[in-house]
Every structure is written in C-alpha cells, then in structure tokens.
Amino acid sequence: MSDEKSYTTEEIAKLLRISKLTVYDLIKKGELPAYRVGRQMRVDASDLEAYKVKAKGEYKQHPAAELPSAGAQLTATKQTGTARDIIISGQDVSLDMLASHLRKQDKDYRPLRSYVGSINSLIAMYAGEADIVSTHLFDGDTGEYNVPYVRSILSGHRYIIVNLLSRWAGFYVQAGNPKEIHAWTDLLKPGIRMVNREKGSGARTLIEEEFRLHAIKGCDVTGYECEEANHLAVAGTVARKEADVGIGIEKASRMVGVDFLPLVRERYDLVILKNEENEKLISHVLEILQSHLFQKELEAIGGYELTHTGKIMYETW
C-alpha cells in the first residue's frame, strides 16, 4: 500500500492560490488527476507536482528586459480577448441553458457550472467564488422570496436581483396519496415518513420556515434527518416507497411518476454583483433572459412561469 501524501481540494486551492471551483474545473477537464474517498476528492502529491511542471512548461519565458509593465499586461489581456471564467451557481436546468446562451453570445466569457444550493451559492459569491447565483429562498416573516436573504448574506456589496422564472413547489406523495397528506401538519401523523433536502438548499429553507410557522419540530417528524441533494432524488425516494412525502418542484414529480400537491409558487431569481467588471455581464444576462428565443426554450421544458423573466426585482445603488 502506498504511503504517498495526498491533498483535499481545499488544500489544493490554498497551495495554488485559486478557488475550489477552479480546482474542480481542472479535475473535470482531466488536467489534475483525482479520486474519491467517501464524499471527498483527493489528489496525490505526485500528480499535483506533475500538473505544476506541465503548467510551467506551457508558460513562455521572456527575458526580464522584455517583460511588460502591469498596465501593459492588462491591456494585452484585453486585446487578446482572453476568456473570463464565469461561475454560474445553482441546480436548475435553466442555468445550463443560460450558460449555453452566454457562451454563444460573447466569446470573452467561459461559463462554468457549480451545482450547489441557494445559500451556499450566495456564500460563494460573497467569497468571490461565484459570478451568477440562483436563489429561491422563502422568508416566512415577510412571505417574500430571496431579497431578505440576499440583503443579509451580501451585506456591504452592491448587487442586482433579476427574475429567471417562477415554479410550483409542493409535496411529492405516492400515487393516489394513500396517506392523505395535504398540509404541513400532516407530517406529524403516526406512520408518515418524510425525506428532507440538504441544508442550504432553497427547498430546505422552505421546509424550515414552514415548520417554524406551524410550530413543527424536526425531531417530531420521522425521516427529518434523511437528506437528498436534489429534487429528483427526493421524488425518487418517494417513488420507491422509502418515504411517504418529500418537498420539491413539480417537474421532478412528472419524471419519476409520483403525485404532486402544489403549495407555493416560488420565485427563482439570479443575483449578480454590481461592479465595473460585471457591467457588460449584467447587460448580456438581461438581454438573454428577455429574448424571445431563450423564453421559448424555457417554455418547451414545461413547468415554468415566465411572466417576470428578465425583470429586475431589486437592486442596490
């Protein structure tokens, strides 16, 4: 058995002074060999050194006298049109479509996808590790979506919130709803098993807020500790009769064949920081969202309400 040292993605990011998302991108492209240990990705020290050697070899050396100034380097980058990596964070397929349109519209951008939940996406944006993030976070006190959370997490930043789409969120139940689940308090019935979403996701936030408003304790609900990472996995758990109820979006219910009981039409928004670097990006995103072509593609998927698509819902000044 080899005793070779290995590194986590977090350690690689610190060693190379890059973001974890960039590390994942290198792994995905095969430039940095990695393997999984449980839920954690690891990179052997020898593979890291091999990557560094290769990267150095691809860097063209110039005599010191010929090195341009920092200002000249910045100008050269703009002139050569080096593509800027744009991290689009969130899980809905509409974000993959947005990435595709953005890639076609402007070759100066290289859209990359990060499939994490709403709260973790906003935290990544605060840390400078995401450029466009999606949110569907329900605030039980105001009945409002997204704005209260964005204000709290992005405190001190300037940003714009623009609507991508709206969609129904509700209960997944087995065909015919044999356990007669219609309201949040029904999750307290004897024999009812739920399947939860992971912490930080928009669906989990909806669950926690509704539990709070209905005075439901998670410890009193069977299955509360059972978590899945996306809507399809939750619906699939109900379809396999491993749980009686889960919470998610309507589209996933049709894909796996469970009944769907709508509860709330959630607003699915995009957040982009307002700064000089993002001025053109914001313009392009608004143009894409408001375009007939993009909206027709969303309509073709089904299950989306597009009345406010491309509308600015909130922005700081």
CSV table of C-alpha atoms in Angstrom, one decimal:
chain,number,residue,atom,x,y,z
A,1,MET,CA,0.0,0.0,0.0
A,2,SER,CA,1.4,3.4,-1.0
A,3,ASP,CA,2.1,6.0,1.7
A,4,GLU,CA,2.2,8.9,-0.8
A,5,LYS,CA,0.8,12.1,0.6
A,6,SER,CA,-2.5,13.3,-0.9
A,7,TYR,CA,-4.4,16.6,-0.7
A,8,THR,CA,-8.0,17.6,-0.5
A,9,THR,CA,-9.5,20.1,-3.0
A,10,GLU,CA,-9.4,22.7,-0.2
A,11,GLU,CA,-5.7,22.1,0.4
A,12,ILE,CA,-5.0,22.2,-3.4
A,13,ALA,CA,-6.9,25.5,-3.6
A,14,LYS,CA,-4.7,27.0,-0.9
A,15,LEU,CA,-1.5,25.7,-2.3
A,16,LEU,CA,-2.2,27.0,-5.8
A,17,ARG,CA,-3.9,30.1,-4.5
A,18,ILE,CA,-7.0,29.5,-6.6
A,19,SER,CA,-10.7,28.9,-5.8
A,20,LYS,CA,-12.1,25.4,-5.1
A,21,LEU,CA,-14.3,25.8,-8.2
A,22,THR,CA,-11.2,26.2,-10.3
A,23,VAL,CA,-9.7,23.1,-8.8
A,24,TYR,CA,-12.9,21.2,-9.6
A,25,ASP,CA,-12.8,22.5,-13.1
A,26,LEU,CA,-9.2,21.3,-13.5
A,27,ILE,CA,-10.3,17.9,-12.3
A,28,LYS,CA,-13.3,17.8,-14.6
A,29,LYS,CA,-11.1,18.6,-17.6
A,30,GLY,CA,-8.7,15.9,-16.7
A,31,GLU,CA,-5.8,18.3,-16.1
A,32,LEU,CA,-5.5,17.3,-12.5
A,33,PRO,CA,-6.0,13.6,-11.7
A,34,ALA,CA,-8.1,12.9,-8.7
A,35,TYR,CA,-10.0,10.1,-7.0
A,36,ARG,CA,-12.8,9.9,-4.5
A,37,VAL,CA,-12.5,8.7,-0.9
A,38,GLY,CA,-16.0,8.6,0.6
A,39,ARG,CA,-17.5,12.0,-0.2
A,40,GLN,CA,-14.1,13.7,-0.6
A,41,MET,CA,-12.0,14.2,-3.7
A,42,ARG,CA,-8.2,13.8,-3.2
A,43,VAL,CA,-5.2,14.5,-5.4
A,44,ASP,CA,-1.8,12.7,-4.9
A,45,ALA,CA,1.2,14.8,-4.3
A,46,SER,CA,2.9,13.4,-7.4
A,47,ASP,CA,0.0,14.3,-9.6
A,48,LEU,CA,0.0,17.8,-8.2
A,49,GLU,CA,3.7,18.2,-8.9
A,50,ALA,CA,3.2,16.8,-12.5
A,51,TYR,CA,0.5,19.4,-13.1
A,52,LYS,CA,2.7,22.2,-11.8
A,53,VAL,CA,5.6,21.1,-14.0
A,54,LYS,CA,3.3,20.9,-17.1
A,55,ALA,CA,1.9,24.3,-16.3
A,56,LYS,CA,5.4,25.8,-16.0
A,57,GLY,CA,6.4,24.2,-19.3
A,58,GLU,CA,3.4,25.8,-21.1
A,59,TYR,CA,4.4,29.2,-19.8
A,60,LYS,CA,6.6,31.0,-22.3
A,61,GLN,CA,9.6,32.6,-20.6
A,62,HIS,CA,10.7,36.1,-21.7
A,63,PRO,CA,13.9,38.0,-20.9
A,64,ALA,CA,13.4,40.3,-17.9
A,65,ALA,CA,14.0,43.4,-20.1
A,66,GLU,CA,11.1,42.4,-22.3
A,67,LEU,CA,8.5,41.8,-19.6
A,68,PRO,CA,5.8,44.4,-19.9
A,69,SER,CA,4.5,46.6,-17.0
A,70,ALA,CA,1.4,45.5,-15.1
A,71,GLY,CA,-0.7,48.1,-17.0
A,72,ALA,CA,0.6,46.8,-20.3
A,73,GLN,CA,-0.1,43.2,-19.3
A,74,LEU,CA,-3.8,44.2,-18.5
A,75,THR,CA,-4.1,45.9,-21.9
A,76,ALA,CA,-2.6,42.9,-23.7
A,77,THR,CA,-5.1,40.6,-22.0
A,78,LYS,CA,-8.0,42.7,-23.1
A,79,GLN,CA,-6.6,42.9,-26.7
A,80,THR,CA,-6.0,39.1,-27.0
A,81,GLY,CA,-9.6,38.5,-25.8
A,82,THR,CA,-8.7,36.0,-23.1
A,83,ALA,CA,-11.9,34.4,-21.9
A,84,ARG,CA,-13.1,35.2,-18.4
A,85,ASP,CA,-14.4,32.3,-16.4
A,86,ILE,CA,-17.9,32.9,-15.2
A,87,ILE,CA,-19.2,30.7,-12.4
A,88,ILE,CA,-22.9,30.1,-12.6
A,89,SER,CA,-24.1,28.5,-9.4
A,90,GLY,CA,-27.4,26.7,-8.8
A,91,GLN,CA,-29.1,23.4,-9.8
A,92,ASP,CA,-31.9,24.1,-12.2
A,93,VAL,CA,-31.5,23.1,-15.9
A,94,SER,CA,-32.4,26.7,-16.9
A,95,LEU,CA,-29.0,27.7,-15.6
A,96,ASP,CA,-27.4,25.3,-18.1
A,97,MET,CA,-29.4,26.9,-20.8
A,98,LEU,CA,-28.3,30.4,-19.7
A,99,ALA,CA,-24.6,29.2,-19.7
A,100,SER,CA,-25.1,28.0,-23.3
A,101,HIS,CA,-26.6,31.3,-24.5
A,102,LEU,CA,-23.9,33.3,-22.7
A,103,ARG,CA,-21.1,31.2,-24.3
A,104,LYS,CA,-22.6,31.8,-27.8
A,105,GLN,CA,-23.3,35.5,-27.3
A,106,ASP,CA,-19.8,36.6,-26.1
A,107,LYS,CA,-16.6,34.6,-26.6
A,108,ASP,CA,-15.0,36.7,-23.9
A,109,TYR,CA,-16.8,34.6,-21.3
A,110,ARG,CA,-16.3,30.9,-20.5
A,111,PRO,CA,-19.3,29.9,-18.4
A,112,LEU,CA,-18.7,27.2,-15.8
A,113,ARG,CA,-21.4,25.5,-13.7
A,114,SER,CA,-21.4,24.9,-9.9
A,115,TYR,CA,-24.3,22.7,-8.8
A,116,VAL,CA,-24.9,23.8,-5.2
A,117,GLY,CA,-27.9,25.2,-3.2
A,118,SER,CA,-29.1,28.8,-2.8
A,119,ILE,CA,-27.5,29.7,0.5
A,120,ASN,CA,-24.1,28.1,-0.4
A,121,SER,CA,-24.2,29.9,-3.8
A,122,LEU,CA,-24.7,33.2,-2.1
A,123,ILE,CA,-21.9,32.5,0.4
A,124,ALA,CA,-19.6,31.6,-2.6
A,125,MET,CA,-20.5,34.9,-4.2
A,126,TYR,CA,-19.6,36.8,-1.0
A,127,ALA,CA,-16.3,34.9,-1.0
A,128,GLY,CA,-15.6,35.9,-4.7
A,129,GLU,CA,-16.1,32.3,-5.9
A,130,ALA,CA,-19.3,32.8,-8.0
A,131,ASP,CA,-20.4,35.3,-10.6
A,132,ILE,CA,-24.1,34.5,-11.2
A,133,VAL,CA,-26.0,32.7,-8.5
A,134,SER,CA,-29.6,31.5,-8.3
A,135,THR,CA,-31.8,31.7,-5.3
A,136,HIS,CA,-35.3,30.5,-4.2
A,137,LEU,CA,-35.3,31.3,-0.5
A,138,PHE,CA,-38.6,31.8,1.2
A,139,ASP,CA,-38.8,34.2,4.2
A,140,GLY,CA,-41.7,33.2,6.4
A,141,ASP,CA,-42.0,36.5,8.2
A,142,THR,CA,-42.5,38.6,5.1
A,143,GLY,CA,-43.8,36.0,2.6
A,144,GLU,CA,-41.1,37.3,0.3
A,145,TYR,CA,-38.6,35.4,-1.8
A,146,ASN,CA,-34.8,36.0,-1.9
A,147,VAL,CA,-34.4,39.7,-1.1
A,148,PRO,CA,-34.2,39.3,2.7
A,149,TYR,CA,-31.5,36.6,2.4
A,150,VAL,CA,-29.5,38.4,-0.2
A,151,ARG,CA,-29.5,41.5,1.9
A,152,SER,CA,-28.2,39.6,4.8
A,153,ILE,CA,-25.5,37.5,3.1
A,154,LEU,CA,-24.3,40.1,0.7
A,155,SER,CA,-24.2,42.9,3.2
A,156,GLY,CA,-21.8,45.6,2.1
A,157,HIS,CA,-22.0,44.6,-1.6
A,158,ARG,CA,-23.8,46.2,-4.5
A,159,TYR,CA,-25.9,43.7,-6.5
A,160,ILE,CA,-28.8,43.2,-8.8
A,161,ILE,CA,-31.6,40.6,-8.4
A,162,VAL,CA,-33.3,39.6,-11.7
A,163,ASN,CA,-36.1,37.1,-12.1
A,164,LEU,CA,-35.3,33.9,-14.1
A,165,LEU,CA,-38.6,32.1,-13.7
A,166,SER,CA,-41.3,31.0,-11.2
A,167,ARG,CA,-42.3,27.4,-10.5
A,168,TRP,CA,-44.5,25.5,-8.2
A,169,ALA,CA,-43.0,23.8,-5.1
A,170,GLY,CA,-45.1,21.3,-3.1
A,171,PHE,CA,-45.4,17.8,-1.7
A,172,TYR,CA,-44.4,14.6,-3.5
A,173,VAL,CA,-46.6,11.8,-2.4
A,174,GLN,CA,-47.2,8.3,-3.7
A,175,ALA,CA,-49.8,7.7,-6.4
A,176,GLY,CA,-53.3,8.4,-5.2
A,177,ASN,CA,-51.9,9.9,-2.0
A,178,PRO,CA,-52.8,6.9,0.2
A,179,LYS,CA,-51.6,8.6,3.4
A,180,GLU,CA,-53.8,11.6,2.8
A,181,ILE,CA,-51.1,14.2,3.1
A,182,HIS,CA,-52.4,17.7,2.4
A,183,ALA,CA,-50.9,20.1,4.9
A,184,TRP,CA,-47.6,20.6,6.7
A,185,THR,CA,-49.1,19.4,10.0
A,186,ASP,CA,-49.9,16.1,8.3
A,187,LEU,CA,-46.2,15.3,8.5
A,188,LEU,CA,-46.8,14.7,12.2
A,189,LYS,CA,-49.2,11.9,11.7
A,190,PRO,CA,-48.1,8.5,13.0
A,191,GLY,CA,-46.5,6.3,10.3
A,192,ILE,CA,-45.7,9.3,8.0
A,193,ARG,CA,-42.1,9.2,6.8
A,194,MET,CA,-40.6,12.3,5.1
A,195,VAL,CA,-37.4,12.7,3.1
A,196,ASN,CA,-35.6,16.0,3.5
A,197,ARG,CA,-33.4,18.2,1.4
A,198,GLU,CA,-29.8,19.1,2.2
A,199,LYS,CA,-29.0,22.1,4.5
A,200,GLY,CA,-28.5,25.3,2.5
A,201,SER,CA,-30.9,24.5,-0.4
A,202,GLY,CA,-33.9,26.6,-1.2
A,203,ALA,CA,-36.2,23.6,-0.6
A,204,ARG,CA,-34.7,23.1,2.9
A,205,THR,CA,-35.2,26.7,3.7
A,206,LEU,CA,-38.9,26.5,2.7
A,207,ILE,CA,-39.2,23.4,4.9
A,208,GLU,CA,-37.6,25.1,7.9
A,209,GLU,CA,-39.7,28.3,7.5
A,210,GLU,CA,-42.9,26.3,7.2
A,211,PHE,CA,-42.0,24.2,10.2
A,212,ARG,CA,-41.3,27.3,12.2
A,213,LEU,CA,-44.6,28.9,11.2
A,214,HIS,CA,-46.6,25.8,12.0
A,215,ALA,CA,-44.7,25.1,15.3
A,216,ILE,CA,-43.4,21.8,14.0
A,217,LYS,CA,-40.2,20.4,15.5
A,218,GLY,CA,-37.9,18.4,13.1
A,219,CYS,CA,-37.3,15.8,15.8
A,220,ASP,CA,-41.0,15.0,15.9
A,221,VAL,CA,-41.1,14.2,12.1
A,222,THR,CA,-39.9,10.7,11.1
A,223,GLY,CA,-37.3,10.9,8.3
A,224,TYR,CA,-36.4,14.5,9.0
A,225,GLU,CA,-32.7,13.5,9.2
A,226,CYS,CA,-32.8,11.7,5.9
A,227,GLU,CA,-31.4,14.2,3.3
A,228,GLU,CA,-31.1,14.1,-0.5
A,229,ALA,CA,-29.2,16.5,-2.7
A,230,ASN,CA,-31.7,17.4,-5.4
A,231,HIS,CA,-35.4,17.4,-6.3
A,232,LEU,CA,-35.2,14.3,-8.5
A,233,ALA,CA,-33.6,12.3,-5.7
A,234,VAL,CA,-36.3,13.3,-3.2
A,235,ALA,CA,-39.1,12.4,-5.7
A,236,GLY,CA,-37.3,9.1,-6.4
A,237,THR,CA,-37.2,8.2,-2.7
A,238,VAL,CA,-41.0,8.7,-2.5
A,239,ALA,CA,-41.5,6.7,-5.8
A,240,ARG,CA,-39.6,3.8,-4.3
A,241,LYS,CA,-41.8,4.0,-1.2
A,242,GLU,CA,-38.8,4.6,1.0
A,243,ALA,CA,-40.7,7.7,2.2
A,244,ASP,CA,-44.3,8.9,2.1
A,245,VAL,CA,-43.6,12.6,1.4
A,246,GLY,CA,-40.9,15.0,0.2
A,247,ILE,CA,-40.8,18.6,-0.9
A,248,GLY,CA,-39.6,19.8,-4.3
A,249,ILE,CA,-40.6,21.2,-7.7
A,250,GLU,CA,-43.4,19.9,-9.9
A,251,LYS,CA,-41.1,18.9,-12.9
A,252,ALA,CA,-39.3,16.2,-10.9
A,253,SER,CA,-42.6,14.5,-9.9
A,254,ARG,CA,-43.5,14.0,-13.6
A,255,MET,CA,-40.1,12.5,-14.3
A,256,VAL,CA,-40.4,9.7,-11.7
A,257,GLY,CA,-44.2,9.2,-11.6
A,258,VAL,CA,-45.3,10.5,-8.1
A,259,ASP,CA,-48.2,12.7,-7.4
A,260,PHE,CA,-47.6,16.4,-6.8
A,261,LEU,CA,-49.5,18.7,-4.4
A,262,PRO,CA,-48.7,22.3,-5.1
A,263,LEU,CA,-48.1,24.5,-2.1
A,264,VAL,CA,-46.3,27.7,-3.2
A,265,ARG,CA,-45.2,29.4,-6.4
A,266,GLU,CA,-41.6,30.2,-5.7
A,267,ARG,CA,-39.6,32.9,-7.3
A,268,TYR,CA,-36.4,31.7,-8.8
A,269,ASP,CA,-34.0,34.7,-9.2
A,270,LEU,CA,-30.5,35.4,-10.3
A,271,VAL,CA,-28.0,37.6,-8.3
A,272,ILE,CA,-25.1,39.4,-9.9
A,273,LEU,CA,-22.7,41.8,-8.2
A,274,LYS,CA,-22.7,45.4,-9.5
A,275,ASN,CA,-19.2,46.5,-10.2
A,276,GLU,CA,-17.2,47.8,-13.2
A,277,GLU,CA,-16.1,44.3,-14.2
A,278,ASN,CA,-19.7,43.0,-14.4
A,279,GLU,CA,-21.3,45.9,-16.3
A,280,LYS,CA,-21.2,44.0,-19.6
A,281,LEU,CA,-22.1,40.7,-18.0
A,282,ILE,CA,-25.3,42.2,-16.5
A,283,SER,CA,-26.2,43.6,-19.8
A,284,HIS,CA,-25.7,40.3,-21.6
A,285,VAL,CA,-27.7,38.3,-19.0
A,286,LEU,CA,-30.6,40.7,-19.1
A,287,GLU,CA,-30.6,40.6,-22.9
A,288,ILE,CA,-30.6,36.8,-22.9
A,289,LEU,CA,-33.4,36.5,-20.3
A,290,GLN,CA,-35.6,39.0,-22.1
A,291,SER,CA,-35.1,37.4,-25.5
A,292,HIS,CA,-37.9,35.5,-27.3
A,293,LEU,CA,-35.6,32.6,-28.1
A,294,PHE,CA,-34.5,31.9,-24.5
A,295,GLN,CA,-38.0,32.2,-23.2
A,296,LYS,CA,-39.3,29.8,-25.9
A,297,GLU,CA,-36.7,27.3,-24.9
A,298,LEU,CA,-37.9,27.5,-21.2
A,299,GLU,CA,-41.5,27.1,-22.3
A,300,ALA,CA,-40.6,24.0,-24.2
A,301,ILE,CA,-39.3,22.4,-20.9
A,302,GLY,CA,-42.7,23.0,-19.2
A,303,GLY,CA,-43.5,23.7,-15.5
A,304,TYR,CA,-42.1,27.3,-15.6
A,305,GLU,CA,-44.0,30.6,-15.3
A,306,LEU,CA,-42.2,33.3,-17.3
A,307,THR,CA,-44.3,36.4,-16.6
A,308,HIS,CA,-41.4,38.3,-14.9
A,309,THR,CA,-38.5,36.6,-16.6
A,310,GLY,CA,-35.8,39.2,-17.1
A,311,LYS,CA,-37.4,41.7,-14.8
A,312,ILE,CA,-35.2,43.4,-12.2
A,313,MET,CA,-36.8,42.6,-8.8
A,314,TYR,CA,-34.4,44.5,-6.6
A,315,GLU,CA,-31.0,46.3,-6.9
A,316,THR,CA,-28.7,48.4,-4.7
A,317,TRP,CA,-27.3,51.7,-5.8
